[in-house]
Amino acid sequence: MPKPTDLPVWTQLQQHADALHDQPLRALFAADSERFQSFSRHYEQLLVDFSKQRITADTFALLQELAQQAEVPAAIERLFSGERVNHTEQRPALHMALRNRSGGPLWFDGQDVMPEVHRVLEQMHRFADKVRSGAWTGYTGKPIRTVVNIGIGGSDLGPKLVCQALRPYGDPMLKMLFLSSIDGAHAHHILRRCDPETTLFIVASKTFTTQETMTNAVTARSWLLAALGHEAAVAKHFVAVSTNLRAVEAFGIDPGNMFVFWDWVGGRYSLWSAIGLSIMIYLGHERFYELLEGAHALDEHFRHTPLTDNLPVILALLGVWNGNFLGADTHVVLVYDDYLRSLASYLQQLDMESNGKSIDRDGDPVSYATGPVVWGGLGNNGQHAFYQLLHQGTHQFAADFLAPVHTTDPVGGHHSILLANCLAQSQALMTGRTADEARAELSAQGLQGEALEALVPYKVFAGNRCSTTVLYQSLTPRTLGMLLALYEHKVFVQGVIWHINSFDQWGVELGKQLTKSILPQLQGRAAPTLQDSSTQGLIDYCQRH
Ligand code: G6Q
């Protein structure tokens, strides 16, 4: 696979970006009344409007050419055919198998992985049904009322996002809690909300060695045993989700209460696997399958749709255009949907852990920007907080607005006001306000002369800030599955173009190793080893105080 900067089209895009510099978005809209039709695409319940991106028909054609020259279609086929696309760990990335609802096979190393996927799905299905119906009881015979997922990173963010997002579909009798941080305050506050007799802990860890998860699991087990007084209670209140059978047994969880997944599922791509057990318990198996079906529909779209209409490919190309040619180094996710309040954090991991890389697939340092800083949150709240920077700050950014056309909670006129805010913000970012417009507005408010002129510069909005708007008709399990798969594949395509491996995460290792050398010192169990003076100073301060 080629390096992007070696592709002829890369230079053409640079020249094109320079030429486009003087054409504001406003002018592009004024010149073409069909701009929305040209630069928006539908797929099932999704509408993706990218007409507020700084592109022309030429830009779009050049970006398509970039995808061709970067051999994106061949890379998609390699992904789906189970090649070891994660070359540094010698693994495929076959999360699409977890939601493959076609009945057809998906292969890895000459073996169809689907029978195993179905086996575990059925095991989850049986277990989830028992918990939901009350047939599975705690040690003292009471039904489960609280489910605590203990996991971190990929073993936390996905299940938490989906349970929050699909709350209207969840069992109102079940309280869903997510324990992730090593901060004892998190365990303390979660356990305070649990009744040991009716709580089920799901220890979710691919490796079953993660310090935070194992420490929280041990704490939860001690808490349970202190309350219920018998080791046998563990089997009724703890289940495990992992790829590591030995570690699960060593922890004391009955292998019969273990749900497996496989090395070819990356942590941040794992909510579709047994890591989604909490989701299935909360929503029930039918809704969980609908979530998988939505993601599968998007997988099919991604695999079979020509590049010009292929939503993940389009989003990926726009990200590359903004990041590598227009100078945007952050990507802000602005969500007008309270149920998706954790989406920005979820996408932050998906994108930044996948594409926050600076060594390419040949082992060479890259000479171009790769994954952006991803941030954001609830858009309407953000308007009263950080949007100032978006409208009048000095940073270049790209934005995604997301909103549902229909709300699940029709309360008075709230939803149209919410949508109006969403649409107004992307419009304001795009059009801005000229000095003449600011002057006219101030004058209409009764200001004149020097007082008016002094305020004008502050009232000007440069505009020309680009965004994509993703509307979905309503947030169902199916649409959520589609949305998440949309972003997964976008991230993959960008990794292909940037010639990096989106499926490893070596960058998280060093801090873990250093923690192990600092901890014994902090606990006073070891003599000081050779730390730098800052780290040693901080250790000493903690010990003194
Ligand atoms: C995700 C990462 C990371 C991982 C956590 C938890 O892609 O690998 O976020 O999910 O570190 O790991 P375990 O599931 O092994 O506990």
Coordinates of C-alpha atoms and ligand atoms in Angstrom, one line a residue, residues 152-155 204-208 210 213 266-268 349 353 505 512, ligand 1:
I152 CA -12.6 0.0 31.3
G153 CA -11.9 1.4 27.9
G154 CA -13.4 -0.7 25.2
S155 CA -14.9 -3.0 27.8
A204 CA -15.7 -7.6 31.3
S205 CA -12.1 -7.7 30.3
K206 CA -10.6 -9.1 27.1
T207 CA -7.3 -9.8 28.8
F208 CA -8.6 -10.3 32.4
T210 CA -6.3 -5.0 33.4
T213 CA -10.9 -3.9 36.3
G266 CA -10.4 -5.2 19.2
G267 CA -11.4 -3.7 22.6
R268 CA -12.9 -0.6 21.1
Q349 CA -11.7 6.4 22.0
E353 CA -6.9 5.1 19.9
Q505 CA -2.7 0.6 20.6
K512 CA 0.9 0.9 32.5
Ligands
G6Q1 C1 -9.4 -0.8 23.2 C2 -8.2 -0.8 24.1 C3 -8.5 -0.6 25.5 C4 -9.1 -1.8 26.3 C5 -9.0 -1.6 27.8 C6 -9.6 -2.7 28.6 O1 -9.3 -1.0 22.0 O2 -7.5 -2.0 23.9 O3 -9.4 0.5 25.7 O4 -10.4 -2.1 25.9 O5 -7.7 -1.3 28.1 O6 -8.9 -3.9 28.2 P1 -9.4 -5.3 28.7 O7 -10.7 -5.5 28.1 O8 -8.4 -6.3 28.3 O9 -9.6 -5.2 30.2

